Each structure stands twice: as C-alpha cells, then as structure tokens.
mmCIF file of C-alpha atoms in Angstrom:
data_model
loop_
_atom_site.group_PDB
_atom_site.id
_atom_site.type_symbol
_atom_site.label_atom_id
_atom_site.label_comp_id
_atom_site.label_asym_id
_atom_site.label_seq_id
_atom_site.Cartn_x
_atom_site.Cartn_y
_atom_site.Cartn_z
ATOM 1 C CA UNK R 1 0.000 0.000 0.000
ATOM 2 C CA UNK R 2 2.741 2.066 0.918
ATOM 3 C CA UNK R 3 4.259 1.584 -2.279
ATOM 4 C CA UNK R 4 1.508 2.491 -4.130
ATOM 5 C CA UNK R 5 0.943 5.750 -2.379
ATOM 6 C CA UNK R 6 4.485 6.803 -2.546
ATOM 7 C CA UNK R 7 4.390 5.808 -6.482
ATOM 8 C CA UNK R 8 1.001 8.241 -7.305
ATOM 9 C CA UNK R 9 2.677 10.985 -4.849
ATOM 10 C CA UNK R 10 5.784 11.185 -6.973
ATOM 11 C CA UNK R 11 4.519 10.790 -10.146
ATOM 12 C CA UNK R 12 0.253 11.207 -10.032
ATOM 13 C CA UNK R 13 -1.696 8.833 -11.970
ATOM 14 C CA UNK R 14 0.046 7.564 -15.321
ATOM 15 C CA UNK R 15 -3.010 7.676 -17.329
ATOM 16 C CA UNK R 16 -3.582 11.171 -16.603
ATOM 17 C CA UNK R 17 -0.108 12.251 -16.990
ATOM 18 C CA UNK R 18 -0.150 10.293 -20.385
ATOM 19 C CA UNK R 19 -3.366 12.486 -21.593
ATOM 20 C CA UNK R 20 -1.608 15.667 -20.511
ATOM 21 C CA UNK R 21 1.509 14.635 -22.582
ATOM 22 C CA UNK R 22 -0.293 13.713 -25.890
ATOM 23 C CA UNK R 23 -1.919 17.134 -25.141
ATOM 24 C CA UNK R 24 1.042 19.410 -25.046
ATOM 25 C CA UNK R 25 2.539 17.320 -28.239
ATOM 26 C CA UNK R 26 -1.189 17.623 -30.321
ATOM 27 C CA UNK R 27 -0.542 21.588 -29.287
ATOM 28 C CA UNK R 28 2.794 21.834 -30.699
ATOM 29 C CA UNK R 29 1.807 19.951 -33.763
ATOM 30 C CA UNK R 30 -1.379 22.517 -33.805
ATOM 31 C CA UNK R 31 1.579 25.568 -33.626
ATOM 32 C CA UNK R 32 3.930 23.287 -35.934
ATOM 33 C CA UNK R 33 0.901 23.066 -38.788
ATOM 34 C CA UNK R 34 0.443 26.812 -38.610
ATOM 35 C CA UNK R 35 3.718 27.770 -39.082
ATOM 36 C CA UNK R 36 4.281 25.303 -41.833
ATOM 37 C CA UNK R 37 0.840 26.816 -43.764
ATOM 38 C CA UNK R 38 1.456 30.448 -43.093
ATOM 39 C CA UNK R 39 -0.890 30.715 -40.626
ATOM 40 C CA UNK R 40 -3.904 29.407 -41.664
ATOM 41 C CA UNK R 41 -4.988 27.948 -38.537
ATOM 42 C CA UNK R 42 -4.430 31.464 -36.858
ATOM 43 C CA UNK R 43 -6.617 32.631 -39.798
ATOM 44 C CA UNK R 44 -9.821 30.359 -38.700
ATOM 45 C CA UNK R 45 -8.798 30.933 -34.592
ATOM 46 C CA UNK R 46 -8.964 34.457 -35.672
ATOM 47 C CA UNK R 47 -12.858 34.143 -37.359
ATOM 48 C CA UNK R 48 -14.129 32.228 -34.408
ATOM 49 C CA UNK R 49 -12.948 35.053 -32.125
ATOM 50 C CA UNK R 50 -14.295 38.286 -34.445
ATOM 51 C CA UNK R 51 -17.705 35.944 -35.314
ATOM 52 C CA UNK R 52 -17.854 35.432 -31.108
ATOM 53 C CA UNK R 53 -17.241 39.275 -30.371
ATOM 54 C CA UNK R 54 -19.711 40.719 -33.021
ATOM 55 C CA UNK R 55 -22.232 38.007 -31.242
ATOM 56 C CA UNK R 56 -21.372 38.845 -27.889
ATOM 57 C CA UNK R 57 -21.743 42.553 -28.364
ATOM 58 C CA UNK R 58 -25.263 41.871 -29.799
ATOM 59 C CA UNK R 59 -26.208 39.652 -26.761
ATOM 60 C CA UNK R 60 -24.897 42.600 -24.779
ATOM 61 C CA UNK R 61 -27.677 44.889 -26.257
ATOM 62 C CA UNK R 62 -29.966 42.791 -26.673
ATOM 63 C CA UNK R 63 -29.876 42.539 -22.509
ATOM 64 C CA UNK R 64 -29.172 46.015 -21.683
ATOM 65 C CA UNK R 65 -32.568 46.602 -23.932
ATOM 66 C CA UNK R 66 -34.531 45.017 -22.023
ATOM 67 C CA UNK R 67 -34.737 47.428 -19.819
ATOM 68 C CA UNK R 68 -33.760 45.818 -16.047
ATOM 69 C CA UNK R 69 -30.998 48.275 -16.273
ATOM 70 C CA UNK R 70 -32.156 51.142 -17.307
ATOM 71 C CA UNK R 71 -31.594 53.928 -15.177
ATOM 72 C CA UNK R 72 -28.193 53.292 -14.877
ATOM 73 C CA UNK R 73 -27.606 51.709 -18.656
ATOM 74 C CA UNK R 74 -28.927 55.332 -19.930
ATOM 75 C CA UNK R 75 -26.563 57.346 -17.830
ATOM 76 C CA UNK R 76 -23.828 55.217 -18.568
ATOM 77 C CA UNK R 77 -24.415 55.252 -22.166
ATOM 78 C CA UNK R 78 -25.365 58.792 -22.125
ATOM 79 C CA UNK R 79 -21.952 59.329 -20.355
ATOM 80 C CA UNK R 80 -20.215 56.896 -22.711
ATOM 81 C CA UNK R 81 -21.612 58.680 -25.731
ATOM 82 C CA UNK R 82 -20.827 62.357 -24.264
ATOM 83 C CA UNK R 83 -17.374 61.346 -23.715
ATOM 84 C CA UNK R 84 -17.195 59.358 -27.055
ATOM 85 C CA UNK R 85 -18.176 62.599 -28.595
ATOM 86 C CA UNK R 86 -15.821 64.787 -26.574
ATOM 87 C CA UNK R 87 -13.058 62.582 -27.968
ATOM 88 C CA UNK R 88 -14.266 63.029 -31.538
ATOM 89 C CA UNK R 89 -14.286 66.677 -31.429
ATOM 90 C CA UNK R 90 -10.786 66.610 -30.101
ATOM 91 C CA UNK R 91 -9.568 64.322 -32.664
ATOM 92 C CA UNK R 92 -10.875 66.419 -35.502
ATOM 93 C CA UNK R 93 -9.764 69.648 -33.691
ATOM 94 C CA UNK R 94 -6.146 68.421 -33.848
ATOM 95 C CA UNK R 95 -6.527 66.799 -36.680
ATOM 96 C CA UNK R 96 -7.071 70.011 -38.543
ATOM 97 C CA UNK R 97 -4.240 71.777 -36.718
ATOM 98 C CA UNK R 98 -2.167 68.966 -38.445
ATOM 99 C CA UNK R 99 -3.728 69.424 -41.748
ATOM 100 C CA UNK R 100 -3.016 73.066 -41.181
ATOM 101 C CA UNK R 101 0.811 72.265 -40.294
ATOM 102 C CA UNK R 102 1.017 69.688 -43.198
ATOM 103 C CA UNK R 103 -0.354 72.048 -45.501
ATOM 104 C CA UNK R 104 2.164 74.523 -44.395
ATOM 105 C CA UNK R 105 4.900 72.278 -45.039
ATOM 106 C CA UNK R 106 3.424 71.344 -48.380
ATOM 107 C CA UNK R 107 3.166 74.146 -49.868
ATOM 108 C CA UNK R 108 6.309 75.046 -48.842
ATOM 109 C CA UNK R 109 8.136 72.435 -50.532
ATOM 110 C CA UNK R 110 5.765 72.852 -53.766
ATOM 111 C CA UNK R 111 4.809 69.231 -53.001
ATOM 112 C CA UNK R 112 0.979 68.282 -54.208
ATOM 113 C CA UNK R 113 -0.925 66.348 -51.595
ATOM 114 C CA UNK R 114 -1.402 62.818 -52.197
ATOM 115 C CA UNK R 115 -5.025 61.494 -51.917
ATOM 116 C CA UNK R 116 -5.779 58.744 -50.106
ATOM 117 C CA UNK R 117 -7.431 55.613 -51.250
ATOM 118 C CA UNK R 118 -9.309 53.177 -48.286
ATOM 119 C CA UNK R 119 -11.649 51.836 -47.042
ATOM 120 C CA UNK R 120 -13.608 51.777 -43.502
ATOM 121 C CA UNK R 121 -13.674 48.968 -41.457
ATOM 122 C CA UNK R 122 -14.899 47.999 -38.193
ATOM 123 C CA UNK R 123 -13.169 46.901 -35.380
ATOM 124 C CA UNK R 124 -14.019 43.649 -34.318
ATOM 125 C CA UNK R 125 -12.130 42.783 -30.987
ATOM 126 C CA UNK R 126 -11.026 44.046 -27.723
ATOM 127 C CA UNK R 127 -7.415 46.842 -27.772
ATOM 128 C CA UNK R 128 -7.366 45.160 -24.425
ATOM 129 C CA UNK R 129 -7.472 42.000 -24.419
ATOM 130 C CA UNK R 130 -3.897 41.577 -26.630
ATOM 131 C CA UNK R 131 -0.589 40.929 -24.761
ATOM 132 C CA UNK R 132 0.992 41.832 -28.100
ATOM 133 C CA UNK R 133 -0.507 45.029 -28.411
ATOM 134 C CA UNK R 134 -2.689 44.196 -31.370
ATOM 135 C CA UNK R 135 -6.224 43.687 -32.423
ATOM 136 C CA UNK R 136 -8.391 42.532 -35.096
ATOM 137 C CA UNK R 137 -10.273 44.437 -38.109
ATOM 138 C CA UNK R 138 -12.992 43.088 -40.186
ATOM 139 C CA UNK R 139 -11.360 43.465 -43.301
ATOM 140 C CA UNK R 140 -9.772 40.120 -45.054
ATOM 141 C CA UNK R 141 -7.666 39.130 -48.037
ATOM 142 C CA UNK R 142 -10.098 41.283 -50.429
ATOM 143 C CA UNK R 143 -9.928 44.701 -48.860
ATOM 144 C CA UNK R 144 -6.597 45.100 -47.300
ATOM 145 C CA UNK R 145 -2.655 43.306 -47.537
ATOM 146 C CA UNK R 146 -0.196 43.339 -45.072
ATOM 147 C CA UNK R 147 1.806 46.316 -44.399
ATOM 148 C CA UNK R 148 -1.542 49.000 -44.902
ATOM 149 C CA UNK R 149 -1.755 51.902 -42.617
ATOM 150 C CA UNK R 150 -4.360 52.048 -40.298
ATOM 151 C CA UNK R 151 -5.992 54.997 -39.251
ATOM 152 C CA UNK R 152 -8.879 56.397 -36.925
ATOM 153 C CA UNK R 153 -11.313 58.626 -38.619
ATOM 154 C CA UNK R 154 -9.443 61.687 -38.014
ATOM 155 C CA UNK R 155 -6.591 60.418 -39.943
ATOM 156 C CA UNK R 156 -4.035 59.635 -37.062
ATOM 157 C CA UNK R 157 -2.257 56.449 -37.219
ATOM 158 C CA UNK R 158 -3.251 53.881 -34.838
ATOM 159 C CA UNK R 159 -1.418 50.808 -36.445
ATOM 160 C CA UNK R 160 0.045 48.290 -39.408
ATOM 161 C CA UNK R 161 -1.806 45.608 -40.550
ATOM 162 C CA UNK R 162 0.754 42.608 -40.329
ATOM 163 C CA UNK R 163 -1.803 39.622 -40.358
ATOM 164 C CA UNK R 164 -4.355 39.091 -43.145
ATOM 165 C CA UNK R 165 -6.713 36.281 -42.850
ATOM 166 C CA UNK R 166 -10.048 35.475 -45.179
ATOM 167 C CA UNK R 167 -12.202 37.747 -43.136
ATOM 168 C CA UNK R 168 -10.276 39.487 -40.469
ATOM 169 C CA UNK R 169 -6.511 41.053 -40.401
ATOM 170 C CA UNK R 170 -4.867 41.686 -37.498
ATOM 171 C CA UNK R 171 -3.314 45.147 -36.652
ATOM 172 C CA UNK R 172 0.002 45.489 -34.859
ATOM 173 C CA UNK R 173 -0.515 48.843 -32.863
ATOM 174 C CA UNK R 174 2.221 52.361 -32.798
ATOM 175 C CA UNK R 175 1.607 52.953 -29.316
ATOM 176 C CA UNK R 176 1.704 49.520 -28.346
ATOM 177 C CA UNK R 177 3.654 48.295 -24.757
ATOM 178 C CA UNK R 178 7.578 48.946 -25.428
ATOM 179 C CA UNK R 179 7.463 49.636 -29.363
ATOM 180 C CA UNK R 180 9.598 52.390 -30.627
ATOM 181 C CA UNK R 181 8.918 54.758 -33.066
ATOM 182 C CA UNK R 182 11.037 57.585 -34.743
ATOM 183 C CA UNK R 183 9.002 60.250 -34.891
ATOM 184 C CA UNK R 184 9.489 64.364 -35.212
ATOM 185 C CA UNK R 185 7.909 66.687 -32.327
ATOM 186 C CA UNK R 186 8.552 70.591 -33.861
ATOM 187 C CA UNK R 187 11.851 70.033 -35.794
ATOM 188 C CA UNK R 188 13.119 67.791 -33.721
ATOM 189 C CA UNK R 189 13.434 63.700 -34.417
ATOM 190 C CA UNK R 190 12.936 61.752 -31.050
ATOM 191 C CA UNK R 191 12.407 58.010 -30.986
ATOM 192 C CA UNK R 192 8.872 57.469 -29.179
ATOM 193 C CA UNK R 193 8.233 54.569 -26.675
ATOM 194 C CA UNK R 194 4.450 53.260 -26.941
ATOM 195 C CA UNK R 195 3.042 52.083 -23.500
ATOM 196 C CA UNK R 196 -0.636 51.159 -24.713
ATOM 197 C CA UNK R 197 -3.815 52.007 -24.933
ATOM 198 C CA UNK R 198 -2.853 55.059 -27.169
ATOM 199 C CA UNK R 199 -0.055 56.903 -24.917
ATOM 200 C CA UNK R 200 3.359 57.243 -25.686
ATOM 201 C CA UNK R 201 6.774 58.830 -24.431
ATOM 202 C CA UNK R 202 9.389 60.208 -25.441
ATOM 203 C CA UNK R 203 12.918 61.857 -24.026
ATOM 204 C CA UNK R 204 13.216 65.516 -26.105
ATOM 205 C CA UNK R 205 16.350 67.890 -25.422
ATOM 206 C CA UNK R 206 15.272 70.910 -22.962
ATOM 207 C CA UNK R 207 15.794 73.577 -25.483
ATOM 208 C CA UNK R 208 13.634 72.405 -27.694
ATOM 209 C CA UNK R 209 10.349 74.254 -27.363
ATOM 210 C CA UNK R 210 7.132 71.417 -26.766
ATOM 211 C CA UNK R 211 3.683 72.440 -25.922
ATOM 212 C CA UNK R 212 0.878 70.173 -24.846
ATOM 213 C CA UNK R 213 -1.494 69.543 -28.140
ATOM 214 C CA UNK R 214 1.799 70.036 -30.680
ATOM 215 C CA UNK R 215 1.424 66.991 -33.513
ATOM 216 C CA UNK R 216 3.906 64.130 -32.976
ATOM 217 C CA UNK R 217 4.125 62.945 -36.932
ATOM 218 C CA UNK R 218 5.996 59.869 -37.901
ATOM 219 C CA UNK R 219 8.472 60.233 -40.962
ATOM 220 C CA UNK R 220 8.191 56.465 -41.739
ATOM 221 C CA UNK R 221 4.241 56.636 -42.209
ATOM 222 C CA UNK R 222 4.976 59.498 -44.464
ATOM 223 C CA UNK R 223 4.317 62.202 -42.069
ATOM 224 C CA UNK R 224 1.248 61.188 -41.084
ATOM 225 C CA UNK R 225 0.560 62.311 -36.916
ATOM 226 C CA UNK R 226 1.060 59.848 -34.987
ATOM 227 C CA UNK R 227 -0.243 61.255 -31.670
ATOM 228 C CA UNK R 228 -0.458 64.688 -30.052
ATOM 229 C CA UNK R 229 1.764 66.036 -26.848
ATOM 230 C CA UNK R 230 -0.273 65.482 -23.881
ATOM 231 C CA UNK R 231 1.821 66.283 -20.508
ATOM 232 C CA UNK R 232 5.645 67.766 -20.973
ATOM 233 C CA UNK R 233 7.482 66.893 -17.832
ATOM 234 C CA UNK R 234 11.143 70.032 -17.193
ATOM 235 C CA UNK R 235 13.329 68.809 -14.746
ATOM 236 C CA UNK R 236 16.232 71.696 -14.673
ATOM 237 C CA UNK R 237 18.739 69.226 -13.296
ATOM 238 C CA UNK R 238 18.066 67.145 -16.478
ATOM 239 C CA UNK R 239 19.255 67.754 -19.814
ATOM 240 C CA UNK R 240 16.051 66.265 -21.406
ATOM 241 C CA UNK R 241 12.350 67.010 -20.865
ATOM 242 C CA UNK R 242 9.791 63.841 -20.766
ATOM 243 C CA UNK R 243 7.461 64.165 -23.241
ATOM 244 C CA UNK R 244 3.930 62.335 -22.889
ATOM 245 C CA UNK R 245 1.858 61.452 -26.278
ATOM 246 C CA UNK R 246 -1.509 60.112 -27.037
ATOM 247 C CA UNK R 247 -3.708 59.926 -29.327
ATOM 248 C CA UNK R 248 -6.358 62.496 -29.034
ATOM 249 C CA UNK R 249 -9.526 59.764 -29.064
ATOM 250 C CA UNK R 250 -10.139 57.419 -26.806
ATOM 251 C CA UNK R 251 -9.113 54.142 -28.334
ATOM 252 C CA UNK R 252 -11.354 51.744 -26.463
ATOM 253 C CA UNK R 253 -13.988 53.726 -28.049
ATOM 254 C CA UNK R 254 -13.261 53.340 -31.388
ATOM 255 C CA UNK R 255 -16.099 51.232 -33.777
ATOM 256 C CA UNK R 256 -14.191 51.844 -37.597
ATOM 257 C CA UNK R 257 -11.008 52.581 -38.464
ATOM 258 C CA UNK R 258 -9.448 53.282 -41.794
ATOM 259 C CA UNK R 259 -7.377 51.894 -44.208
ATOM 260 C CA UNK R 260 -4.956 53.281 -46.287
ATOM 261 C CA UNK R 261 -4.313 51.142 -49.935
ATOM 262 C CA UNK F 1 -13.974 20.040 -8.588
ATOM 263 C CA UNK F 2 -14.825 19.323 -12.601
ATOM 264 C CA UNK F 3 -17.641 22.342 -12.145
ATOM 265 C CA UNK F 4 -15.052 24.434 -11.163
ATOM 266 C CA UNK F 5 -12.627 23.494 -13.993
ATOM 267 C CA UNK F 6 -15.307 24.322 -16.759
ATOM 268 C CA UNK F 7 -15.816 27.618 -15.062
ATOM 269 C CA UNK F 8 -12.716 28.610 -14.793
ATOM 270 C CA UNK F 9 -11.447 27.497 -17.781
ATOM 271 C CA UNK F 10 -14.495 29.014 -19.313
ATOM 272 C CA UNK F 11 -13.412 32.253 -17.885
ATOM 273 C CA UNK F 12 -10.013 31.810 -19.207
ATOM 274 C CA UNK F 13 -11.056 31.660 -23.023
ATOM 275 C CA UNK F 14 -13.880 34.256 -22.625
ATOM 276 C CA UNK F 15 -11.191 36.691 -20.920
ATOM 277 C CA UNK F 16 -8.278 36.076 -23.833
ATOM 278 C CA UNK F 17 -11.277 37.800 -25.954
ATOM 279 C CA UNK F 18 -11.874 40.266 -23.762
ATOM 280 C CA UNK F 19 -9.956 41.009 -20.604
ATOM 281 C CA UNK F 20 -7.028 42.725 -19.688
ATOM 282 C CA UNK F 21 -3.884 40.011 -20.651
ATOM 283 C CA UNK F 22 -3.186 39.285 -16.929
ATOM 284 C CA UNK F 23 -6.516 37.149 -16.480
ATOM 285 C CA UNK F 24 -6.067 34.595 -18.666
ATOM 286 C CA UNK F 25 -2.848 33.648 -17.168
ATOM 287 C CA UNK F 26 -4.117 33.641 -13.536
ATOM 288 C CA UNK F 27 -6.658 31.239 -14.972
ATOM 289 C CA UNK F 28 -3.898 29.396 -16.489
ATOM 290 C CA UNK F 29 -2.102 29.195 -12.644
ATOM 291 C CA UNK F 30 -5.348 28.036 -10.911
ATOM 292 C CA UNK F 31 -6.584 25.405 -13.476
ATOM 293 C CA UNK F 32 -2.527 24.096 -13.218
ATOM 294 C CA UNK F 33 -2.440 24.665 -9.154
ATOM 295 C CA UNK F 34 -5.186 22.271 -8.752
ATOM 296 C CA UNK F 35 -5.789 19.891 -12.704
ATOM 297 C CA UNK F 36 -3.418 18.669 -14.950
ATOM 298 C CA UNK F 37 -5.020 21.183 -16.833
ATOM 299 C CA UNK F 38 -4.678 20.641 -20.568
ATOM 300 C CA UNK F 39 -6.714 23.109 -21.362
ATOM 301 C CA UNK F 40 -4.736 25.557 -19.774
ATOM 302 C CA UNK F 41 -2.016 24.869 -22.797
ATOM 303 C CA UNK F 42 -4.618 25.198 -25.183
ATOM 304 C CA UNK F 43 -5.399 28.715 -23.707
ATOM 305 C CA UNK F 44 -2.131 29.805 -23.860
ATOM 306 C CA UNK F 45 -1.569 28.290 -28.041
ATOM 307 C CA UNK F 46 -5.125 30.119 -28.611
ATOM 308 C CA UNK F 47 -3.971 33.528 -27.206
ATOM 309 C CA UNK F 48 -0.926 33.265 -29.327
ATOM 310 C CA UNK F 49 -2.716 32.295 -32.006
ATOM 311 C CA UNK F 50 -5.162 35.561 -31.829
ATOM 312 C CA UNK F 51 -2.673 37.695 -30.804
ATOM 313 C CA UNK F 52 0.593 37.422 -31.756
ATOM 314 C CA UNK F 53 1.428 38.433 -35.406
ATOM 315 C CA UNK F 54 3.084 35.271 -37.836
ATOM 316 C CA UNK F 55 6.547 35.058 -38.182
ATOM 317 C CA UNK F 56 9.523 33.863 -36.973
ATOM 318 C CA UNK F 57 9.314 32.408 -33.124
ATOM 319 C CA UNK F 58 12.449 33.550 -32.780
ATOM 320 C CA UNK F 59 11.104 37.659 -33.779
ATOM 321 C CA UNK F 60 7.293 36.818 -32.434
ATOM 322 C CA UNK F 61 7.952 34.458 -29.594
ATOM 323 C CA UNK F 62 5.063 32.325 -28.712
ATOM 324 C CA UNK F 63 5.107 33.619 -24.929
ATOM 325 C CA UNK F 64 1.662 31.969 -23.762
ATOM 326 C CA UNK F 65 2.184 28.788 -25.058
ATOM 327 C CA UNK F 66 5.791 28.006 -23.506
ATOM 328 C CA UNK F 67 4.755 30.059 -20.450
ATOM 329 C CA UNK F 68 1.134 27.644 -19.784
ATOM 330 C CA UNK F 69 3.689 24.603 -21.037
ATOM 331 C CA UNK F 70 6.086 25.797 -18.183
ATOM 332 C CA UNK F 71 3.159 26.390 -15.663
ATOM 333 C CA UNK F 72 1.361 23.238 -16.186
ATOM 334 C CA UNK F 73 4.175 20.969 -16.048
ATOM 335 C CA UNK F 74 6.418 22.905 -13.957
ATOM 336 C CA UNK F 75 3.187 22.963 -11.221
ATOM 337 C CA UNK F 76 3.329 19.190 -11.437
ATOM 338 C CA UNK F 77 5.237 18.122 -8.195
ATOM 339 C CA UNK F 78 3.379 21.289 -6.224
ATOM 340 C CA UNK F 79 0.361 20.180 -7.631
ATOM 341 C CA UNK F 80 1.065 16.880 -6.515
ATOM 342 C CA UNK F 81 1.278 17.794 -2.986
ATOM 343 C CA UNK F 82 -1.816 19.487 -3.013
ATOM 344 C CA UNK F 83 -3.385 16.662 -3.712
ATOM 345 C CA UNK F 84 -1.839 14.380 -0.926
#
C-alpha cells in the first residue's frame, strides 16, 4: 500500500499524466501546422474570435434593452456617448491643426498632396485583451494586404496591418507596450516609446520648445501624426524634458477605423 | 472540482477575448495549481494564435504557449502535494 501511495505521490496517476503529454505534443503539432501553412490555422482561430465578439456585443444589447438596467444603462451610455463625442471633437480639432501644419509644409516644398485611397472597417475585438498590443479588423484578403496603414477617422495612425486572414486582419498597434517609433515633435526627431492604450513617451532635449497639443508625426508613415503632446514633464537638473503622447480619441472607443491602400 | 474546472477554464477563453492580458494567465495558474489542466495549454496556443502576429518564433515568440507549457508541467510536483 505504501508503495503504491508513494508511487502516485511522486509521479500522479500515469493515465492522466499520459493524456496531458499527448496534449502538449497535439498543441505543438497545432503551432507546428500553422507555421508550416502560413498561418492558416491562426486565420480560422482568428474568425471564431471576431464571429464570437460581433455576437457577444449583440447579446450585450440585446440585454441592456430590455430594460432591467435602465436607469443606470442610460446614464452610462449617455456618459459613454458624451465622452465618445468629446473625444471626436478633439480628434478632428487636432486633426485640422495637423492638416493646417502639413499644408504649411506642403506648400512650402511645392509638393501636391497625395489622396488617399481606403476603405472603412470595423473593429471587431477588444485593444485590451492583446498581450501583443494588437487587435483585429474586419477586413480580409479582399480589402486590405499586409503592411496598410491604419488609421482612426481623423486620420491619425493607430497601427500596421501585419496579419491578413479570409475575413479578419490583425493590426500590430504604434503605441503599443515597449514599441519604438522615430518620430518628429517641432523640428526635432525623437524616438517614441508606446506604453498602450494610445499613450506614448518620449525623451526631447530641454531647449527644444514642446507644448501640450503640438502633432507628434511619424516620418516612416509618411508624415502622417502619430499622436499629439499630452503632458511635458522640465526637470532643470536634467538635460532632457519627458514628453507624454496620445492619441487624441479614446481608443477603447473606437467602432471603424481606416485603411490606407 | 470538474464544475469548477469548466468555469474557470471558461473564464479563461472568454477573458483572452476580452480582458485585460493578466486574467487569462491567472486562470492558467489556478486550473494548473489544482488539474493537470490541458486546457490551460490550449489557452495559452489560442492567445498566441489571436494575438501574436506570424513570423519567426524567434522575432514573435510564442510567450503563452511556452509560459502555460512551463506552468502546467512545472506545477506538477506542487500540484502533486496538493493533492496528498
């Protein structure tokens, strides 16, 4: 008896260790399979999940309109929409004073603008939910291929698509967690750190002259803002002045996004 | 006990949809801490699989899956005491 017990203590029951082994190699084969076909298994994972959020966010309203919550479902959404609003207002505000500055610098040069062709597309999963600081559009093959800009409405740029599956493409965000980003604040070129959920930072030498709400644009996504300053942090025992970005919408609240061809 | 693995690994695959990244992995430790939780592997390979753009492993390292490989079977002698 002893025996027995000391065998299961050290090592549990075989048959169940057994299961948990063929499960761990059936995974890797899983990961090996995807890898091998380009990521076509990612590609259906990917479906399930958008297919399951678009569903879930129907069962959401379809319980909030029944009306058990109502009193506080209308000030919350009333609140959500006023703030949703708010952050549309700002976006377009700054996005004008960009327009303005970019127009300024175009016509300086004697450069024509270049128009933009996209399309709209909704977003169909969580910003938060990603440890990798991406998240999924519902645009596939047809509409978009890998390497598009991605921008909100008020033509910042909020990512790269890197992932395109039949019917969703997955979107590796600028201001995602510990991603760096050369970008120009005024005339000066500072590489900017993305901590998530739309904020940024970025180390800019004192004498250069930031204020909160200048455009951050990124030279690599031809110009295009990537952000606006939010807080600038002087210490006059350091050479350099701590410069906080973000984007000037609320990210969580953002429905569509667009895509640049 | 097999109640409270469905729910939590339930919770585990809702919240790699929706919830901040820290959940899923706390559901990962509990399911390990107390099952020889398979299914916390496969939440860890399905949150890669969402998440993390294709490429190289060596450029987009698979972190979930060898992290919930690493919990489960690293949890195995702790586990095992637990269940003394």
């Amino acid at each position: 008896m002893n025996a027995e017990f000391s065998h299961r203590s050290l090592h549990g029951h075989p048959r169940a260790r057994r299961r948990l082994f063929i499960a761990t190699t059936l995974i890797l084969v899983i990961l090996a399979v995807d890898f091998l076909t380009h990521g076509v298994v990612r590609g259906y994972v990917r479906s399930a999940a958008a297919s399951l959020w678009v569903f879930t966010g129907s069962a959401r309203s379809s319980i909030t309109g029944t009306g058990y919550f109502s009193t506080r479902r209308s000030l919350a959404a009333e609140n959500a929409a006023l703030r949703a609003q708010l952050s549309e207002y700002q976006d377009r505000a700054t996005a004008y004073a960009v327009v303005s500055e970019e127009n300024v610098a175009l016509r300086a040069v004697l450069q024509l603008a270049e128009k933009e062709k996209g399309i709209t597309a909704p977003i169909v999963s969580s910003f938060r939910a990603s440890p990798y600081g991406t998240f999924l559009i519902g645009a596939g093959v047809d509409d978009v291929s890998p390497g598009a800009l991605v921008l909100t409405l008020g033509r910042f740029v909020v990512g790269k698509v890197t992932d395109v599956s039949d019917s969703t493409s997955l979107v590796s965000a600028i201001l995602a967690p510990d991603v760096v980003t050369d970008a120009r604040i005024g005339t000066s070129l500072v590489a900017v750190t993305g901590r998530g959920g739309g904020n940024a930072r970025a180390s800019v030498p004192r004498g250069v002259s930031v204020r909160e709400g200048d455009p951050v644009t990124a030279p690599a996504f031809g110009g295009r803002a990537i952000g606006i300053v939010g807080r600038v942090e002087s210490d006059p025992a350091n050479a350099d002045q701590t410069v906080y970005i973000q984007l000037p919408i609320n990210v969580s609240t953002l429905k569509y996004i667009y895509i640049v061809q | 006990m097999r109640f409270f693995r469905i729910i939590i690994a339930v919770l585990g695959f809702l919240s790699a949809l929706v919830a901040p990244t820290w959940v899923p992995l706390v559901c990962i430790v509990i399911l390990s801490l107390r099952f020889r939780a398979w299914e916390g592997i496969l939440l860890g390979v399905m949150i890669d699989l969402l998440w993390l753009p294709f490429g190289a492993p060596i450029t987009f390292f698979p972190f979930y899956t060898v992290a919930s490989i690493i919990i489960v079977w690293g949890l195995e002698p702790l586990r095992l005491e637990l269940l003394r």
